[in-house]
PDB file of C-alpha atoms and ligand atoms in Angstrom:
ATOM      1  CA  MET A 820     160.316 260.015 152.470  1.00  0.00           C
ATOM      2  CA  LYS A 821     159.332 261.614 149.200  1.00  0.00           C
ATOM      3  CA  ILE A 822     161.749 264.167 147.739  1.00  0.00           C
ATOM      4  CA  VAL A 823     160.887 266.386 144.784  1.00  0.00           C
ATOM      5  CA  ALA A 824     164.146 268.047 143.660  1.00  0.00           C
ATOM      6  CA  ILE A 825     164.221 271.021 141.298  1.00  0.00           C
ATOM      7  CA  ASP A 826     167.263 272.807 139.894  1.00  0.00           C
ATOM      8  CA  GLY A 827     167.561 275.667 137.443  1.00  0.00           C
ATOM      9  CA  PRO A 828     168.991 279.159 136.952  1.00  0.00           C
ATOM     10  CA  ALA A 829     167.729 282.385 138.578  1.00  0.00           C
ATOM     11  CA  GLY A 830     164.282 283.407 137.362  1.00  0.00           C
ATOM     12  CA  SER A 831     163.372 280.046 135.847  1.00  0.00           C
ATOM     13  CA  GLY A 832     160.258 279.864 138.041  1.00  0.00           C
ATOM     14  CA  LYS A 833     161.490 277.287 140.568  1.00  0.00           C
ATOM     15  CA  GLY A 834     160.274 279.249 143.585  1.00  0.00           C
ATOM     16  CA  THR A 835     156.818 280.006 142.219  1.00  0.00           C
ATOM     17  CA  VAL A 836     156.051 276.466 141.057  1.00  0.00           C
ATOM     18  CA  SER A 837     157.546 274.903 144.193  1.00  0.00           C
ATOM     19  CA  ARG A 838     155.312 277.028 146.393  1.00  0.00           C
ATOM     20  CA  ILE A 839     152.195 275.967 144.470  1.00  0.00           C
ATOM     21  CA  LEU A 840     153.183 272.290 144.272  1.00  0.00           C
ATOM     22  CA  SER A 841     154.057 272.171 147.971  1.00  0.00           C
ATOM     23  CA  LYS A 842     150.440 273.036 148.791  1.00  0.00           C
ATOM     24  CA  LYS A 843     148.879 270.804 146.134  1.00  0.00           C
ATOM     25  CA  CYS A 844     150.984 267.775 146.982  1.00  0.00           C
ATOM     26  CA  ASN A 845     151.399 268.391 150.714  1.00  0.00           C
ATOM     27  CA  LEU A 846     155.186 268.779 150.650  1.00  0.00           C
ATOM     28  CA  LEU A 847     157.405 270.956 152.836  1.00  0.00           C
ATOM     29  CA  TYR A 848     158.910 273.669 150.618  1.00  0.00           C
ATOM     30  CA  ILE A 849     162.633 274.276 151.075  1.00  0.00           C
ATOM     31  CA  ASP A 850     164.194 277.197 149.214  1.00  0.00           C
ATOM     32  CA  THR A 851     167.936 276.476 149.383  1.00  0.00           C
ATOM     33  CA  GLY A 852     168.768 279.774 147.624  1.00  0.00           C
ATOM     34  CA  ALA A 853     167.198 281.524 150.641  1.00  0.00           C
ATOM     35  CA  MET A 854     169.658 279.618 152.863  1.00  0.00           C
ATOM     36  CA  TYR A 855     172.672 280.927 150.895  1.00  0.00           C
ATOM     37  CA  ARG A 856     171.041 284.371 150.922  1.00  0.00           C
ATOM     38  CA  SER A 857     170.648 284.227 154.732  1.00  0.00           C
ATOM     39  CA  ILE A 858     174.406 283.721 155.063  1.00  0.00           C
ATOM     40  CA  ALA A 859     175.160 286.503 152.528  1.00  0.00           C
ATOM     41  CA  TYR A 860     172.831 288.801 154.505  1.00  0.00           C
ATOM     42  CA  GLN A 861     174.838 288.184 157.672  1.00  0.00           C
ATOM     43  CA  VAL A 862     178.132 288.759 155.827  1.00  0.00           C
ATOM     44  CA  LEU A 863     176.855 292.227 154.900  1.00  0.00           C
ATOM     45  CA  LYS A 864     175.310 292.962 158.273  1.00  0.00           C
ATOM     46  CA  LEU A 865     178.405 291.981 160.245  1.00  0.00           C
ATOM     47  CA  GLY A 866     180.757 293.627 157.747  1.00  0.00           C
ATOM     48  CA  ILE A 867     182.708 290.414 157.123  1.00  0.00           C
ATOM     49  CA  ASP A 868     185.240 290.272 154.298  1.00  0.00           C
ATOM     50  CA  ILE A 869     183.754 288.194 151.489  1.00  0.00           C
ATOM     51  CA  THR A 870     187.051 286.301 151.141  1.00  0.00           C
ATOM     52  CA  ASP A 871     187.091 285.235 154.806  1.00  0.00           C
ATOM     53  CA  GLU A 872     185.895 281.675 154.178  1.00  0.00           C
ATOM     54  CA  GLU A 873     186.479 280.485 157.733  1.00  0.00           C
ATOM     55  CA  LYS A 874     184.413 283.222 159.364  1.00  0.00           C
ATOM     56  CA  ILE A 875     181.615 282.828 156.814  1.00  0.00           C
ATOM     57  CA  THR A 876     181.525 279.065 157.350  1.00  0.00           C
ATOM     58  CA  ASP A 877     181.399 279.627 161.125  1.00  0.00           C
ATOM     59  CA  ILE A 878     178.411 281.914 160.653  1.00  0.00           C
ATOM     60  CA  ALA A 879     176.617 279.107 158.806  1.00  0.00           C
ATOM     61  CA  LYS A 880     177.448 276.598 161.547  1.00  0.00           C
ATOM     62  CA  ASN A 881     175.882 278.933 164.119  1.00  0.00           C
ATOM     63  CA  SER A 882     172.799 279.833 162.090  1.00  0.00           C
ATOM     64  CA  LYS A 883     169.377 278.329 162.549  1.00  0.00           C
ATOM     65  CA  ILE A 884     167.439 278.647 159.303  1.00  0.00           C
ATOM     66  CA  GLU A 885     163.760 277.718 159.217  1.00  0.00           C
ATOM     67  CA  PHE A 886     160.937 277.912 156.687  1.00  0.00           C
ATOM     68  CA  ILE A 887     157.582 278.644 158.293  1.00  0.00           C
ATOM     69  CA  ASP A 888     154.443 279.748 156.389  1.00  0.00           C
ATOM     70  CA  GLU A 889     156.433 280.719 153.283  1.00  0.00           C
ATOM     71  CA  LYS A 890     158.759 282.909 155.345  1.00  0.00           C
ATOM     72  CA  THR A 891     162.468 282.505 156.009  1.00  0.00           C
ATOM     73  CA  TYR A 892     163.593 282.781 159.639  1.00  0.00           C
ATOM     74  CA  LEU A 893     167.189 283.269 160.663  1.00  0.00           C
ATOM     75  CA  ASN A 894     167.802 282.570 164.355  1.00  0.00           C
ATOM     76  CA  GLY A 895     164.095 283.171 164.984  1.00  0.00           C
ATOM     77  CA  ILE A 896     163.843 286.447 163.030  1.00  0.00           C
ATOM     78  CA  ASP A 897     161.872 286.817 159.799  1.00  0.00           C
ATOM     79  CA  ILE A 898     164.367 288.013 157.155  1.00  0.00           C
ATOM     80  CA  SER A 899     162.283 287.102 154.057  1.00  0.00           C
ATOM     81  CA  LYS A 900     162.355 290.634 152.665  1.00  0.00           C
ATOM     82  CA  GLU A 901     165.952 291.533 153.535  1.00  0.00           C
ATOM     83  CA  ILE A 902     167.411 288.528 151.701  1.00  0.00           C
ATOM     84  CA  ARG A 903     165.841 289.656 148.396  1.00  0.00           C
ATOM     85  CA  SER A 904     167.614 293.048 148.345  1.00  0.00           C
ATOM     86  CA  MET A 905     169.971 293.822 145.423  1.00  0.00           C
ATOM     87  CA  GLU A 906     172.871 294.118 147.920  1.00  0.00           C
ATOM     88  CA  VAL A 907     172.399 290.509 149.029  1.00  0.00           C
ATOM     89  CA  THR A 908     171.684 289.345 145.458  1.00  0.00           C
ATOM     90  CA  LYS A 909     174.992 290.816 144.284  1.00  0.00           C
ATOM     91  CA  ILE A 910     177.178 288.903 146.746  1.00  0.00           C
ATOM     92  CA  VAL A 911     175.225 285.665 147.195  1.00  0.00           C
ATOM     93  CA  SER A 912     176.764 283.785 144.279  1.00  0.00           C
ATOM     94  CA  PRO A 913     180.414 284.327 145.363  1.00  0.00           C
ATOM     95  CA  VAL A 914     179.434 283.525 148.971  1.00  0.00           C
ATOM     96  CA  SER A 915     177.821 280.290 147.764  1.00  0.00           C
ATOM     97  CA  SER A 916     181.095 279.296 146.059  1.00  0.00           C
ATOM     98  CA  ILE A 917     182.769 278.746 149.452  1.00  0.00           C
ATOM     99  CA  VAL A 918     183.155 274.971 149.586  1.00  0.00           C
ATOM    100  CA  PRO A 919     183.136 274.401 153.404  1.00  0.00           C
ATOM    101  CA  LEU A 920     180.090 276.669 153.683  1.00  0.00           C
ATOM    102  CA  ARG A 921     178.305 274.509 151.101  1.00  0.00           C
ATOM    103  CA  GLU A 922     179.092 271.397 153.159  1.00  0.00           C
ATOM    104  CA  VAL A 923     177.381 272.941 156.190  1.00  0.00           C
ATOM    105  CA  LEU A 924     174.271 274.002 154.247  1.00  0.00           C
ATOM    106  CA  VAL A 925     174.002 270.725 152.309  1.00  0.00           C
ATOM    107  CA  GLY A 926     174.075 268.919 155.687  1.00  0.00           C
ATOM    108  CA  MET A 927     171.201 271.097 156.935  1.00  0.00           C
ATOM    109  CA  GLN A 928     169.237 270.469 153.733  1.00  0.00           C
ATOM    110  CA  ARG A 929     169.546 266.697 154.069  1.00  0.00           C
ATOM    111  CA  GLU A 930     168.505 266.952 157.716  1.00  0.00           C
ATOM    112  CA  MET A 931     165.397 268.988 156.800  1.00  0.00           C
ATOM    113  CA  ALA A 932     164.196 266.158 154.553  1.00  0.00           C
ATOM    114  CA  ARG A 933     164.736 263.463 157.166  1.00  0.00           C
ATOM    115  CA  ASN A 934     161.254 263.635 158.683  1.00  0.00           C
ATOM    116  CA  HIS A 935     159.200 265.294 155.954  1.00  0.00           C
ATOM    117  CA  ASP A 936     158.167 264.800 152.354  1.00  0.00           C
ATOM    118  CA  VAL A 937     159.805 267.815 150.706  1.00  0.00           C
ATOM    119  CA  ILE A 938     160.006 269.884 147.567  1.00  0.00           C
ATOM    120  CA  MET A 939     163.483 271.383 147.510  1.00  0.00           C
ATOM    121  CA  GLU A 940     164.813 273.784 144.895  1.00  0.00           C
ATOM    122  CA  GLY A 941     168.221 275.268 144.130  1.00  0.00           C
ATOM    123  CA  ARG A 942     171.241 274.609 141.903  1.00  0.00           C
ATOM    124  CA  ASP A 943     172.699 271.305 143.129  1.00  0.00           C
ATOM    125  CA  ILE A 944     169.686 269.503 144.596  1.00  0.00           C
ATOM    126  CA  THR A 945     169.319 266.908 141.824  1.00  0.00           C
ATOM    127  CA  THR A 946     173.088 266.362 141.529  1.00  0.00           C
ATOM    128  CA  VAL A 947     174.661 266.721 144.999  1.00  0.00           C
ATOM    129  CA  VAL A 948     172.115 267.087 147.793  1.00  0.00           C
ATOM    130  CA  PHE A 949     169.693 264.358 146.648  1.00  0.00           C
ATOM    131  CA  PRO A 950     171.007 262.524 143.585  1.00  0.00           C
ATOM    132  CA  ASN A 951     168.504 259.767 144.458  1.00  0.00           C
ATOM    133  CA  ALA A 952     165.488 262.088 144.839  1.00  0.00           C
ATOM    134  CA  THR A 953     162.088 260.577 144.065  1.00  0.00           C
ATOM    135  CA  TYR A 954     161.506 263.107 141.267  1.00  0.00           C
ATOM    136  CA  LYS A 955     164.070 265.317 139.566  1.00  0.00           C
ATOM    137  CA  PHE A 956     163.336 268.364 137.431  1.00  0.00           C
ATOM    138  CA  TYR A 957     165.471 270.978 135.684  1.00  0.00           C
ATOM    139  CA  LEU A 958     163.546 274.175 135.042  1.00  0.00           C
ATOM    140  CA  ASP A 959     164.894 276.561 132.413  1.00  0.00           C
ATOM    141  CA  ALA A 960     163.987 279.692 130.406  1.00  0.00           C
ATOM    142  CA  THR A 961     165.891 282.099 128.158  1.00  0.00           C
ATOM    143  CA  THR A 962     168.027 284.755 129.869  1.00  0.00           C
ATOM    144  CA  PRO A 963     165.913 287.812 128.780  1.00  0.00           C
ATOM    145  CA  GLU A 964     162.717 286.048 129.867  1.00  0.00           C
ATOM    146  CA  ARG A 965     164.189 285.241 133.271  1.00  0.00           C
ATOM    147  CA  ALA A 966     165.409 288.834 133.724  1.00  0.00           C
ATOM    148  CA  LYS A 967     161.964 290.128 132.740  1.00  0.00           C
ATOM    149  CA  ARG A 968     160.257 287.884 135.327  1.00  0.00           C
ATOM    150  CA  ARG A 969     162.688 288.845 138.103  1.00  0.00           C
ATOM    151  CA  TYR A 970     162.370 292.559 137.270  1.00  0.00           C
ATOM    152  CA  LYS A 971     158.547 292.353 137.472  1.00  0.00           C
ATOM    153  CA  GLU A 972     158.785 290.428 140.749  1.00  0.00           C
ATOM    154  CA  ASN A 973     161.088 293.090 142.206  1.00  0.00           C
ATOM    155  CA  ILE A 974     158.589 295.824 141.344  1.00  0.00           C
ATOM    156  CA  ILE A 975     155.800 293.928 143.106  1.00  0.00           C
ATOM    157  CA  LYS A 976     158.007 293.308 146.149  1.00  0.00           C
ATOM    158  CA  GLY A 977     159.106 296.964 146.258  1.00  0.00           C
ATOM    159  CA  ILE A 978     162.751 296.100 145.493  1.00  0.00           C
ATOM    160  CA  ASN A 979     164.581 298.926 143.803  1.00  0.00           C
ATOM    161  CA  SER A 980     166.313 297.781 140.557  1.00  0.00           C
ATOM    162  CA  SER A 981     166.423 298.583 136.847  1.00  0.00           C
ATOM    163  CA  TYR A 982     165.841 295.910 134.147  1.00  0.00           C
ATOM    164  CA  GLU A 983     169.462 296.323 132.977  1.00  0.00           C
ATOM    165  CA  GLU A 984     170.768 295.798 136.505  1.00  0.00           C
ATOM    166  CA  VAL A 985     168.681 292.643 136.909  1.00  0.00           C
ATOM    167  CA  LEU A 986     169.787 291.288 133.500  1.00  0.00           C
ATOM    168  CA  GLU A 987     173.458 291.954 134.267  1.00  0.00           C
ATOM    169  CA  ASN A 988     173.170 290.291 137.675  1.00  0.00           C
ATOM    170  CA  ILE A 989     171.443 287.217 136.222  1.00  0.00           C
ATOM    171  CA  LYS A 990     174.166 286.821 133.558  1.00  0.00           C
ATOM    172  CA  LYS A 991     176.925 287.119 136.163  1.00  0.00           C
ATOM    173  CA  ARG A 992     175.235 284.700 138.550  1.00  0.00           C
ATOM    174  CA  ASP A 993     174.562 282.184 135.745  1.00  0.00           C
ATOM    175  CA  TYR A 994     178.240 282.205 134.851  1.00  0.00           C
ATOM    176  CA  ASN A 995     179.389 281.904 138.463  1.00  0.00           C
ATOM    177  CA  ASP A 996     176.741 279.314 139.417  1.00  0.00           C
ATOM    178  CA  MET A 997     177.568 277.117 136.401  1.00  0.00           C
ATOM    179  CA  ASN A 998     181.336 277.276 136.932  1.00  0.00           C
ATOM    180  CA  LYS A 999     181.676 276.589 140.667  1.00  0.00           C
ATOM    181  CA  SER A1000     184.176 273.909 141.655  1.00  0.00           C
ATOM    182  CA  VAL A1001     181.542 272.280 143.903  1.00  0.00           C
ATOM    183  CA  GLY A1002     177.759 272.403 143.553  1.00  0.00           C
ATOM    184  CA  ALA A1003     177.740 273.914 140.064  1.00  0.00           C
ATOM    185  CA  LEU A1004     174.420 274.170 138.248  1.00  0.00           C
ATOM    186  CA  LYS A1005     174.167 271.204 135.847  1.00  0.00           C
ATOM    187  CA  ILE A1006     171.375 269.253 134.206  1.00  0.00           C
ATOM    188  CA  ALA A1007     171.298 265.837 135.901  1.00  0.00           C
ATOM    189  CA  HIS A1008     171.192 263.054 133.302  1.00  0.00           C
ATOM    190  CA  ASP A1009     167.982 261.671 134.811  1.00  0.00           C
ATOM    191  CA  ALA A1010     166.178 264.987 135.452  1.00  0.00           C
ATOM    192  CA  ILE A1011     163.062 265.938 133.499  1.00  0.00           C
ATOM    193  CA  TYR A1012     163.958 269.097 131.554  1.00  0.00           C
ATOM    194  CA  ILE A1013     161.277 271.785 131.238  1.00  0.00           C
ATOM    195  CA  ASP A1014     161.801 274.950 129.192  1.00  0.00           C
ATOM    196  CA  SER A1015     159.256 277.362 130.668  1.00  0.00           C
ATOM    197  CA  THR A1016     160.020 280.315 128.343  1.00  0.00           C
ATOM    198  CA  ASN A1017     156.669 280.071 126.564  1.00  0.00           C
ATOM    199  CA  MET A1018     154.696 278.336 129.285  1.00  0.00           C
ATOM    200  CA  THR A1019     152.396 279.802 131.917  1.00  0.00           C
ATOM    201  CA  ILE A1020     153.004 278.991 135.598  1.00  0.00           C
ATOM    202  CA  GLU A1021     149.865 276.814 135.515  1.00  0.00           C
ATOM    203  CA  GLU A1022     151.231 274.830 132.562  1.00  0.00           C
ATOM    204  CA  VAL A1023     154.546 274.200 134.312  1.00  0.00           C
ATOM    205  CA  VAL A1024     152.802 273.198 137.555  1.00  0.00           C
ATOM    206  CA  SER A1025     150.495 270.861 135.696  1.00  0.00           C
ATOM    207  CA  ALA A1026     153.370 269.223 133.760  1.00  0.00           C
ATOM    208  CA  MET A1027     155.206 268.535 137.024  1.00  0.00           C
ATOM    209  CA  GLU A1028     152.084 267.497 138.896  1.00  0.00           C
ATOM    210  CA  ASN A1029     151.322 264.922 136.209  1.00  0.00           C
ATOM    211  CA  VAL A1030     154.685 263.280 136.800  1.00  0.00           C
ATOM    212  CA  ILE A1031     154.266 263.299 140.594  1.00  0.00           C
ATOM    213  CA  GLU A1032     150.603 262.244 140.673  1.00  0.00           C
ATOM    214  CA  ASN A1033     150.948 259.502 138.060  1.00  0.00           C
ATOM    215  CA  ASP A1034     153.542 257.855 140.193  1.00  0.00           C
ATOM    216  CA  LYS A1035     152.051 258.408 143.624  1.00  0.00           C
ATOM    217  CA  HIS A1036     153.491 255.426 145.420  1.00  0.00           C
ATOM    218  CA  LYS A1037     157.108 255.958 144.488  1.00  0.00           C
ATOM    219  CA  GLU A1038     159.304 256.666 147.520  1.00  0.00           C
ATOM    220  CA  VAL A1039     163.005 256.509 148.341  1.00  0.00           C
TER     221      VAL A1039
HETATM  222  O1   DC B1367     167.708 280.661 143.971  1.00  0.00           O
HETATM  223  P1   DC B1367     168.352 282.006 144.356  1.00  0.00           P
HETATM  224  O2   DC B1367     168.513 282.906 143.185  1.00  0.00           O
HETATM  225  O3   DC B1367     167.669 282.659 145.499  1.00  0.00           O
HETATM  226  O4   DC B1367     169.826 281.592 144.852  1.00  0.00           O
HETATM  227  C1   DC B1367     170.748 282.538 145.308  1.00  0.00           C
HETATM  228  C2   DC B1367     172.166 282.080 145.014  1.00  0.00           C
HETATM  229  O5   DC B1367     172.500 280.974 145.856  1.00  0.00           O
HETATM  230  C3   DC B1367     172.422 281.625 143.590  1.00  0.00           C
HETATM  231  O6   DC B1367     173.014 282.642 142.825  1.00  0.00           O
HETATM  232  C4   DC B1367     173.343 280.456 143.722  1.00  0.00           C
HETATM  233  C5   DC B1367     173.268 280.035 145.156  1.00  0.00           C
HETATM  234  N1   DC B1367     172.698 278.698 145.334  1.00  0.00           N
HETATM  235  C6   DC B1367     173.566 277.638 145.309  1.00  0.00           C
HETATM  236  O7   DC B1367     174.769 277.817 145.079  1.00  0.00           O
HETATM  237  N2   DC B1367     173.093 276.380 145.546  1.00  0.00           N
HETATM  238  C7   DC B1367     171.800 276.176 145.772  1.00  0.00           C
HETATM  239  N3   DC B1367     171.350 274.937 146.027  1.00  0.00           N
HETATM  240  C8   DC B1367     170.891 277.265 145.774  1.00  0.00           C
HETATM  241  C9   DC B1367     171.389 278.536 145.530  1.00  0.00           C
END
């Protein structure tokens, strides 16, 4: 199967370009950040202590996460909007640092790609989940640019947040996501690095599409 793997920090544009490329190249889009968010959402909803690693890992084992028509379903319920709230965003990075939880979600991610050509984005896709992916990209942008993009997105989605709050959260998550003991955000040595700070979405999509289309027959 064909696997397009994309890693990068929050607000680098991974989600937007993956969505477009999934349609253009007929790939199933898998947003692994949404999977960690789905678990964080349940931690909040069930009032579980964020340090209770065993309970949180059990939640993941008993969760069915699906991506259908650009929506995220948790045990059959559409939670696409809920998982983008600032409350979930604030706790998702520490939740995603729980090593046994990561093992469960990485297993699900590998399973999802078993019968489909996929485009999968996150923090450890090119390094841990699919180190042998067909195509590997690392998407980046400066911190203020990423905060600006996320802040604008929040306004459109009706999520209540100030620019300062978004910037602070992105800085904290960057630090935490890059310093995890397992699954830390790193640039894989064989990933194509794209700095999207001064690029339009169309330019990024076209740069990635050129790589994928020029090498159409490559498969793992
Ligand atoms: O992509 P995102 O911002 O929705 O991801 C939410 C959090 O989940 C992010 O702060 C780090 C974590 N994450 C992870 O640890 N590994 C992944 N493959 C994807 C996301």
